[in-house]
PDB file of C-alpha atoms in Angstrom:
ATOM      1  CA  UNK A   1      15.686  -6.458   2.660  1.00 81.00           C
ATOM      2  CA  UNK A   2      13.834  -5.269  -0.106  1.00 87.00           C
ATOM      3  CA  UNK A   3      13.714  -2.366  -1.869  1.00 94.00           C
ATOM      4  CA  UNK A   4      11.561  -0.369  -4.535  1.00 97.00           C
ATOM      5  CA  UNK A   5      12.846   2.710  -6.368  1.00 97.00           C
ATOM      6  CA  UNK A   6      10.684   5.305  -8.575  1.00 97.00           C
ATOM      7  CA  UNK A   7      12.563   7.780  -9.889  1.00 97.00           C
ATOM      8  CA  UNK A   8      10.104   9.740 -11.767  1.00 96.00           C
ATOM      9  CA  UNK A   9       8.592  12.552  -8.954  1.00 94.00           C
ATOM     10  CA  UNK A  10       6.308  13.533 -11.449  1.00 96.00           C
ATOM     11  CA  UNK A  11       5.036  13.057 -14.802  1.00 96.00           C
ATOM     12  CA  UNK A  12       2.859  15.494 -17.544  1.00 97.00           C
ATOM     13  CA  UNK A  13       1.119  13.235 -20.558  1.00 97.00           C
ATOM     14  CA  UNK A  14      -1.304  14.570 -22.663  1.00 97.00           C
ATOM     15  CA  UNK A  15      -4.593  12.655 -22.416  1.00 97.00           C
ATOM     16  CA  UNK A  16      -5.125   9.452 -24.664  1.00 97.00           C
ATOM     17  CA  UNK A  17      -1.293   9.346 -25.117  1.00 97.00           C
ATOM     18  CA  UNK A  18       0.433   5.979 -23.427  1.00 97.00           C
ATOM     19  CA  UNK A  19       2.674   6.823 -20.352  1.00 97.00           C
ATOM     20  CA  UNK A  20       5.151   4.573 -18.895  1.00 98.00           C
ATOM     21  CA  UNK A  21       5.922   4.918 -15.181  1.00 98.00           C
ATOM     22  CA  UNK A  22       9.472   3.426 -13.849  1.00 98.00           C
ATOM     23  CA  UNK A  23       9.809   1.091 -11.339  1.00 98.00           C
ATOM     24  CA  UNK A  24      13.297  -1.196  -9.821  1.00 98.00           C
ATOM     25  CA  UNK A  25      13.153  -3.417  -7.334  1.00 97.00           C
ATOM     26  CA  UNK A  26      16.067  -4.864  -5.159  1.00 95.00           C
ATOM     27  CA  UNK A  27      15.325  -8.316  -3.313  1.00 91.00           C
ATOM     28  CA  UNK A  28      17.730 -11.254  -2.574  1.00 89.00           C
ATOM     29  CA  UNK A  29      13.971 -13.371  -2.317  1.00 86.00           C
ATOM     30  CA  UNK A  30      13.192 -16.043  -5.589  1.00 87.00           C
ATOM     31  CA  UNK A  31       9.372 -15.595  -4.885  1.00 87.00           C
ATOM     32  CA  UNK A  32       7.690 -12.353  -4.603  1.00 90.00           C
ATOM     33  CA  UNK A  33       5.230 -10.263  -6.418  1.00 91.00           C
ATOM     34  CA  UNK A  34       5.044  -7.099  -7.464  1.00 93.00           C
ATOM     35  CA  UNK A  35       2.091  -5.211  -7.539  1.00 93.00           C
ATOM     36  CA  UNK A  36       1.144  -0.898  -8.325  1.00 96.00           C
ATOM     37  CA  UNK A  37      -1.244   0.710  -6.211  1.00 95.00           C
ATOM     38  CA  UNK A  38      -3.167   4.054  -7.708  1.00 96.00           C
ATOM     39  CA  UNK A  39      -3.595   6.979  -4.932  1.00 96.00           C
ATOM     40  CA  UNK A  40      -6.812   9.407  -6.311  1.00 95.00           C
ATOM     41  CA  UNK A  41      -6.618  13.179  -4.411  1.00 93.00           C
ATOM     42  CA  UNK A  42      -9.396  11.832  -2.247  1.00 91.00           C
ATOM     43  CA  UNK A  43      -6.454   9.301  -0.817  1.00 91.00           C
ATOM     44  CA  UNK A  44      -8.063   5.924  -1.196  1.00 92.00           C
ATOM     45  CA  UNK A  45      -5.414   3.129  -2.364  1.00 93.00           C
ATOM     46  CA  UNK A  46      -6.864   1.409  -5.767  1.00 92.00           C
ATOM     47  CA  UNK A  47      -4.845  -1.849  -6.445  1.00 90.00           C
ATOM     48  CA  UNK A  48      -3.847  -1.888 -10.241  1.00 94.00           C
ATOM     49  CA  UNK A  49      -1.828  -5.107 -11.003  1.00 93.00           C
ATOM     50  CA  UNK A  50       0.069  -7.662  -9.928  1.00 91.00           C
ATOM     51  CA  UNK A  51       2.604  -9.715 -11.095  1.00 93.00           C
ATOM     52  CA  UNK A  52       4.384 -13.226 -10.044  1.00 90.00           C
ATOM     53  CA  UNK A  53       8.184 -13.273 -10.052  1.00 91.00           C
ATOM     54  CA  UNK A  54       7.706 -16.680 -11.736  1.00 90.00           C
ATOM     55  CA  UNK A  55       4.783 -15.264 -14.321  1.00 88.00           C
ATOM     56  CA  UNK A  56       6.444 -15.897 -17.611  1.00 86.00           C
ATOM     57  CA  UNK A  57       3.902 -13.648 -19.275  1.00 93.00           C
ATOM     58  CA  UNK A  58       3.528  -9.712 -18.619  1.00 95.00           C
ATOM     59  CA  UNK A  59       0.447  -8.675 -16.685  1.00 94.00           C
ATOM     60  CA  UNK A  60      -2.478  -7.016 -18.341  1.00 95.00           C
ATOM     61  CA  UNK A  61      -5.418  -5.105 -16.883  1.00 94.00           C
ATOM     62  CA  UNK A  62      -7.846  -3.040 -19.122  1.00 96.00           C
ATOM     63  CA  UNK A  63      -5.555   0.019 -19.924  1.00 97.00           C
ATOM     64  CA  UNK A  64      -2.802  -1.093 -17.341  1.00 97.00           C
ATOM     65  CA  UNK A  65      -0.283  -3.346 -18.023  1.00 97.00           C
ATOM     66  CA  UNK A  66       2.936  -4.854 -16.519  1.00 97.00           C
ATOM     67  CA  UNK A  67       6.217  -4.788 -18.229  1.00 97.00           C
ATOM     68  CA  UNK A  68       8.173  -7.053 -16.270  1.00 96.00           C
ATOM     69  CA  UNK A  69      11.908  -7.470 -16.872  1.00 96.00           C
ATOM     70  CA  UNK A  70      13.197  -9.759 -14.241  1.00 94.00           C
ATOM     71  CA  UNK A  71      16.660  -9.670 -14.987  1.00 94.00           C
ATOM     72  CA  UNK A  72      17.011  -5.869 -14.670  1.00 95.00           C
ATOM     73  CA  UNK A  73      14.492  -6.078 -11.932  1.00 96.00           C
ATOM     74  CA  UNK A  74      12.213  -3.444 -12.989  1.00 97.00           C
ATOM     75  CA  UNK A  75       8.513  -3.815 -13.135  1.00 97.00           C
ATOM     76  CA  UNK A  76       7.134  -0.508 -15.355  1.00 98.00           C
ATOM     77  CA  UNK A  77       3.248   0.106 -15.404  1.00 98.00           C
ATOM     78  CA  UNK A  78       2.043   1.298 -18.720  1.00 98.00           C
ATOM     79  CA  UNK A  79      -0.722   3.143 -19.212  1.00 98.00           C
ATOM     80  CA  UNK A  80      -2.492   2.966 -22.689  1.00 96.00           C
ATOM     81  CA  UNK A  81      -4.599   5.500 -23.691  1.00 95.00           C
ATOM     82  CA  UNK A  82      -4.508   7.777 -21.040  1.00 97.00           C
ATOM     83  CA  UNK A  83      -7.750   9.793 -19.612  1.00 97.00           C
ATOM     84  CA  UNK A  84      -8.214  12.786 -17.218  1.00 97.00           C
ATOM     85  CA  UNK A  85      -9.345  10.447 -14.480  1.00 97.00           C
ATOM     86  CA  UNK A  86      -5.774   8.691 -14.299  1.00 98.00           C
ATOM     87  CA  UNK A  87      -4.331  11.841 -12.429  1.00 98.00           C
ATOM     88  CA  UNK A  88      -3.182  10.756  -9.153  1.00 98.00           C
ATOM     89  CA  UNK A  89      -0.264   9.387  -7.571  1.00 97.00           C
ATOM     90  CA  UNK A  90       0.892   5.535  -8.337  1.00 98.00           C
ATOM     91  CA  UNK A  91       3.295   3.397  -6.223  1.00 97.00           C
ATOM     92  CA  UNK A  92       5.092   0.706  -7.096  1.00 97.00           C
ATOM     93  CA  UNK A  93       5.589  -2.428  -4.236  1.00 95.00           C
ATOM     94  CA  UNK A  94       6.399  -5.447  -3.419  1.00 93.00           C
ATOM     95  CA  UNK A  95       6.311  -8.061  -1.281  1.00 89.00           C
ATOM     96  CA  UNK A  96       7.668 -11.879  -0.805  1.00 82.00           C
ATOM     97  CA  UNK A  97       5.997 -14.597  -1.400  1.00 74.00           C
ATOM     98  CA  UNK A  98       6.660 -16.542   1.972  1.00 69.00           C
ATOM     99  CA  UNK A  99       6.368 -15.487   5.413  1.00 61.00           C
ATOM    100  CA  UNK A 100       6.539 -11.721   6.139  1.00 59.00           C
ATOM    101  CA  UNK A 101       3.445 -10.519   3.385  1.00 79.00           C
ATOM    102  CA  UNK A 102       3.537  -6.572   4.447  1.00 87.00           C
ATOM    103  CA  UNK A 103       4.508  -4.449   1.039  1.00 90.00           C
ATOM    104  CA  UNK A 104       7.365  -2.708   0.304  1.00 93.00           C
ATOM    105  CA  UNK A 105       6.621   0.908  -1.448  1.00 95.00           C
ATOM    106  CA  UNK A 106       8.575   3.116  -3.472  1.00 96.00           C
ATOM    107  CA  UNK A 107       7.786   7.246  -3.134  1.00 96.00           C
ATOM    108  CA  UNK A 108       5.310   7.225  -6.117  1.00 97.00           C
ATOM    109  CA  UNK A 109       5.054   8.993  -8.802  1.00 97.00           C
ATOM    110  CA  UNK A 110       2.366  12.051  -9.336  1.00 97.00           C
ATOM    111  CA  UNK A 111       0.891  11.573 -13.172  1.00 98.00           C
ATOM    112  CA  UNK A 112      -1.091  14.391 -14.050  1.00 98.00           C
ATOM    113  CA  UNK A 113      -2.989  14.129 -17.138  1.00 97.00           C
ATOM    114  CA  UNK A 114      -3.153  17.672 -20.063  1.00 97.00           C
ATOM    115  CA  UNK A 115      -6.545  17.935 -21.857  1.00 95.00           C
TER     116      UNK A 115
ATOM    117  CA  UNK B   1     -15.826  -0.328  -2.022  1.00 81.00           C
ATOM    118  CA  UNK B   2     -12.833  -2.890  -1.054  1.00 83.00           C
ATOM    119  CA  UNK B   3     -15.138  -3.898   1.621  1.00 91.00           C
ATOM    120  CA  UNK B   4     -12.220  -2.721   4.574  1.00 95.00           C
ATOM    121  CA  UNK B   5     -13.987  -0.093   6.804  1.00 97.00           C
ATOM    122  CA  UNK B   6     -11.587   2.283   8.958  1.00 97.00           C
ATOM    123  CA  UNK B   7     -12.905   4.835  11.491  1.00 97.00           C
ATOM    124  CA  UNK B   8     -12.748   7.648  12.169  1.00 97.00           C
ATOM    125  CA  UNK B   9     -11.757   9.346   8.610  1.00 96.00           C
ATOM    126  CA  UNK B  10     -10.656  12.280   9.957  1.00 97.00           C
ATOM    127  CA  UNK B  11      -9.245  12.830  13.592  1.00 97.00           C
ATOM    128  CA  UNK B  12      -7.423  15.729  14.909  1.00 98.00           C
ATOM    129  CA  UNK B  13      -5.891  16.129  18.256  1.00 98.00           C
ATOM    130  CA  UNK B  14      -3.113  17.795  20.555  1.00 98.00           C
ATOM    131  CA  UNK B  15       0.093  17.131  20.885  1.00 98.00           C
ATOM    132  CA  UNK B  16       0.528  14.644  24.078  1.00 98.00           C
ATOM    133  CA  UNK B  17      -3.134  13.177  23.673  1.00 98.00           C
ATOM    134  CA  UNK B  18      -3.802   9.445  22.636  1.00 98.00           C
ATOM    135  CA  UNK B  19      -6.027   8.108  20.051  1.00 98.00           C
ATOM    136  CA  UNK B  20      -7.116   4.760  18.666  1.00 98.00           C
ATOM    137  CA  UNK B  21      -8.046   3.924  15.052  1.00 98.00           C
ATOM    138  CA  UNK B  22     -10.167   1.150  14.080  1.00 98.00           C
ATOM    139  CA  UNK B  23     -10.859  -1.419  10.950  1.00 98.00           C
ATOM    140  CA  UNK B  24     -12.740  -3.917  10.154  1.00 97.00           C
ATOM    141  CA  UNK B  25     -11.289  -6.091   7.687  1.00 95.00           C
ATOM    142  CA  UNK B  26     -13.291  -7.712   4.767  1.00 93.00           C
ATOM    143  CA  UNK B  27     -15.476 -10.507   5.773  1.00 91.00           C
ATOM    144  CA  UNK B  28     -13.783 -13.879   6.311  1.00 87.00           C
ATOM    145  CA  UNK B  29     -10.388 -12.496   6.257  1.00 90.00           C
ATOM    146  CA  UNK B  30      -7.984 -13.255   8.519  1.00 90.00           C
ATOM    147  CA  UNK B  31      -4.519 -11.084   8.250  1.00 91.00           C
ATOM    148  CA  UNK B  32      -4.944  -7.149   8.742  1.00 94.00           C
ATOM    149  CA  UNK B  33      -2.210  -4.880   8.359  1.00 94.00           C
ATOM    150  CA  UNK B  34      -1.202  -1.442   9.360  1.00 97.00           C
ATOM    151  CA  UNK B  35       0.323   1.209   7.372  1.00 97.00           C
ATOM    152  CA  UNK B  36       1.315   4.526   7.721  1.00 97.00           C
ATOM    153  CA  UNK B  37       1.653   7.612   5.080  1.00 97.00           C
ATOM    154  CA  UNK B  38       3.292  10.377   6.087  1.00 94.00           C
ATOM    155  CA  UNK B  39       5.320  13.383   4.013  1.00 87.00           C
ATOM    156  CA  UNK B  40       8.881  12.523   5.717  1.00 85.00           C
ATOM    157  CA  UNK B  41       8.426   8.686   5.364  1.00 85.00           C
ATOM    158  CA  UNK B  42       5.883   7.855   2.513  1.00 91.00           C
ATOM    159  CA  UNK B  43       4.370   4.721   3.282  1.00 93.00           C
ATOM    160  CA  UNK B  44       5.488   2.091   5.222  1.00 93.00           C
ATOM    161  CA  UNK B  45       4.220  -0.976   6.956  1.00 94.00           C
ATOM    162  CA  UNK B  46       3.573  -0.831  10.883  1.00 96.00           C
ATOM    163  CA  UNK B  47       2.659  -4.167  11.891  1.00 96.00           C
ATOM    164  CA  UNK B  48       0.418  -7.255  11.521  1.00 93.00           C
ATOM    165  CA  UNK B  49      -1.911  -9.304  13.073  1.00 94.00           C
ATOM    166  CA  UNK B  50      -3.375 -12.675  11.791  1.00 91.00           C
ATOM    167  CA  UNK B  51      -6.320 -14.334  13.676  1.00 92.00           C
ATOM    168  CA  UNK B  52      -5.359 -11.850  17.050  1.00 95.00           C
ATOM    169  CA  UNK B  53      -2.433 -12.834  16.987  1.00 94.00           C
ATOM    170  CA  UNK B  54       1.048 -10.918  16.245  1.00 94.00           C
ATOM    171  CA  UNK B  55       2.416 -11.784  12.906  1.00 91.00           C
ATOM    172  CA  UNK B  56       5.255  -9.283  11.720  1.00 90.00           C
ATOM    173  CA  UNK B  57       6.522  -5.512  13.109  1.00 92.00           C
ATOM    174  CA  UNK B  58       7.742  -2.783  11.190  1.00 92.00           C
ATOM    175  CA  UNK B  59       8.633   0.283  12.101  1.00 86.00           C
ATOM    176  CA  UNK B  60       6.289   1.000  14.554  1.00 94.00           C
ATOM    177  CA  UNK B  61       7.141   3.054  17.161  1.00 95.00           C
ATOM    178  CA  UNK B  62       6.697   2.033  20.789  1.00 96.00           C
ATOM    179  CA  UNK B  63       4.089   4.862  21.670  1.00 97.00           C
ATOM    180  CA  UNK B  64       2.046   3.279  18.971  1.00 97.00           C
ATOM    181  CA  UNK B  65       0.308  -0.339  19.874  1.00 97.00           C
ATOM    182  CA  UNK B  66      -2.057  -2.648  18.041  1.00 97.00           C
ATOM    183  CA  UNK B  67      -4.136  -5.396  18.772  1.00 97.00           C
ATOM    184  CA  UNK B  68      -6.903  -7.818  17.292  1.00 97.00           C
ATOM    185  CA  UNK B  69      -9.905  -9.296  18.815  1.00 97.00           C
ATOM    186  CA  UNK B  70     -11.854 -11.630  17.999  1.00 96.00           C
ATOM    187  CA  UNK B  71     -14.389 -10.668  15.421  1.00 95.00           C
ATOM    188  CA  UNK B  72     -11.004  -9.977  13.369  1.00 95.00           C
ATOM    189  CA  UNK B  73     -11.448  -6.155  13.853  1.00 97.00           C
ATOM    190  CA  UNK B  74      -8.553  -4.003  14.934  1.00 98.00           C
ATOM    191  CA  UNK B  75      -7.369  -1.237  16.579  1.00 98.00           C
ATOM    192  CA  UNK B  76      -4.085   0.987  16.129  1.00 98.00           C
ATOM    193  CA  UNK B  77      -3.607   3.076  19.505  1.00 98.00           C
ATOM    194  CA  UNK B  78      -1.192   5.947  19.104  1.00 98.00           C
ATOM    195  CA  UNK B  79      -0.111   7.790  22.518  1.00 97.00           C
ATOM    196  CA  UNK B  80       1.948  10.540  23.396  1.00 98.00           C
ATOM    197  CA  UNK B  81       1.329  11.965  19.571  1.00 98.00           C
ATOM    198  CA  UNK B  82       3.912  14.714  18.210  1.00 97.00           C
ATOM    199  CA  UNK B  83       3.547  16.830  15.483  1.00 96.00           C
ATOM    200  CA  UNK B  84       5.010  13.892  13.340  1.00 95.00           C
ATOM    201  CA  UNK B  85       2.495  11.502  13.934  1.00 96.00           C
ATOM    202  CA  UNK B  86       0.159  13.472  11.023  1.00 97.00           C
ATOM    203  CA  UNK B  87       0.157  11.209   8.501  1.00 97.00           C
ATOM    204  CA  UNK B  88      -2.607   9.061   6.676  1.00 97.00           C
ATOM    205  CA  UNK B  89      -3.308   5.762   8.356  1.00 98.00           C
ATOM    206  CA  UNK B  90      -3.966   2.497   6.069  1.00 97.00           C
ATOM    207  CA  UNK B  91      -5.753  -0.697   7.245  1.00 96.00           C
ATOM    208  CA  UNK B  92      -5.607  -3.350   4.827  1.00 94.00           C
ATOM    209  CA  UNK B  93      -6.744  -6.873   4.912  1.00 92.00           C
ATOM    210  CA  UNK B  94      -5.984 -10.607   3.295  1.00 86.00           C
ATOM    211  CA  UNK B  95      -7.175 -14.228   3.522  1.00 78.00           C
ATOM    212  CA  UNK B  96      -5.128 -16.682   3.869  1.00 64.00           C
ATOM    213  CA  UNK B  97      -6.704 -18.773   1.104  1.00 58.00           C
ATOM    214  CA  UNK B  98      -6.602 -15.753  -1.401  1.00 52.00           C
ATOM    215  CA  UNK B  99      -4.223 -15.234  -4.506  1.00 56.00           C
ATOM    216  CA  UNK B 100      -1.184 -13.354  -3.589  1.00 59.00           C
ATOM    217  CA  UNK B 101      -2.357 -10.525  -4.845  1.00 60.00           C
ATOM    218  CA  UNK B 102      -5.257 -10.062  -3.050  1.00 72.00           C
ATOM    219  CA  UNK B 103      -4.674  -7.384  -0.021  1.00 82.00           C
ATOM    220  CA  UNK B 104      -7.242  -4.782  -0.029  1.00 88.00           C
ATOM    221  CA  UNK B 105      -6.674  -1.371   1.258  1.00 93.00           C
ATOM    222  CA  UNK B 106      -9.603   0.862   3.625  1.00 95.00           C
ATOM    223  CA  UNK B 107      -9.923   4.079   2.777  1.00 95.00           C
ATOM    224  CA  UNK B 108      -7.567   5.173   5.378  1.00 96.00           C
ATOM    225  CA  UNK B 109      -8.053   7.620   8.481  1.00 97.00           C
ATOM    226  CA  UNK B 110      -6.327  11.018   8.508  1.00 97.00           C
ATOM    227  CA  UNK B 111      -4.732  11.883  11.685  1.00 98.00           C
ATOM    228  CA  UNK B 112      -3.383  15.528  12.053  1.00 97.00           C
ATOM    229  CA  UNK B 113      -1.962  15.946  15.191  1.00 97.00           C
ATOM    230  CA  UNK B 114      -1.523  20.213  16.226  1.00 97.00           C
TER     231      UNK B 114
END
């Protein structure tokens, strides 16, 4: 079975500071991906990044990027640069890579963003 | 726009009543899933389907049934609801040909059930 664990509820960063959110994983599978969603107050799920168990090199999206440490099995998103518009609620999940492709979530963390 | 529609975005209801939620997936993909997000659970998958057919169950309760037709659209029927049942509902969809991390997420339909 797999398992995701965020252990940060919630988070205060003053805007255009970086911001690190936490994120473990537990899975007995060699192939899977790992991948943070971004939930807005309106509720829609925004897809962030993504990255391969077998990617040698840490993801990197505009601001967001992947710190991926496989052998502590944590996958942290960092946010550079931080801006109001970043408030909202980010999950953590994964999935395998063969067979069974539904995603495994963690409880989120809420990031709220200080002017 | 991910391109995955779900409908209604807002439903409520009574306790006891049934109601069915629908998405269409993005065009030209096969696989949609079902998730649920809900206070007492957070998210978690409900089940799959993949070209109609039945691919993978999670915890879906047994009042709750899905199925997919043909033009790849699908419905989530929820029956007997309970004051639990409130939660967001999440449609997302894949192709089978796309990267891994391609699974794109509707913009959900909020069920509150009084």
């Amino acid at each position: 079975a797999q398992k995701i664990t965020q252990t940060q509820p919630g988070m205060f960063v003053q805007e255009k500071e970086a911001v690190t959110l936490d994120c473990t994983y537990d899975t007995s599978d060699q192939s899977y991906g790992l991948f943070w969603y971004k939930q807005p107050s309106s509720g829609e799920m925004i897809f962030l990044i993504y990255q391969g168990s077998y990617d040698e090199q840490n993801a990197t999206e505009g601001r967001y990027s992947l710190n991926f440490q496989k052998a502590r099995k944590s996958a942290n998103l960092v946010i550079s640069a931080s801006q109001l518009g970043d408030s909202a609620m980010y999950f953590c999940a994964m999935r395998n890579n063969f067979g069974n492709e539904k995603l495994t979530f963690g409880t989120g963390t809420r990031l709220t963003i200080i002017p | 726009d991910s391109g995955v529609t779900q409908t209604p975005k807002h439903l409520i209801t009574a306790t006891g009543q049934r109601v069915t939620l629908r998405c269409s997936p993005r065009s030209g993909d096969l696989s949609v899933y079902w998730y649920q997000q809900s206070l007492d659970q957070g998210l978690q998958f409900l089940i799959q389907y993949y070209n109609g057919e039945e691919r993978a169950k999670g915890n879906i309760l047994e009042r709750f049934s899905a199925q997919q037709f043909p033009d790849l659209h699908s419905e989530l029927n929820l029956s007997s609801l309970e004051l639990g049942d409130s939660a967001l509902y999440f449609c997302a969809s894949s192709s089978a040909s796309a990267k891994l991390e391609e699974q794109y997420f509707g913009p959900g339909t909020r069920l509150t059930v009084t």
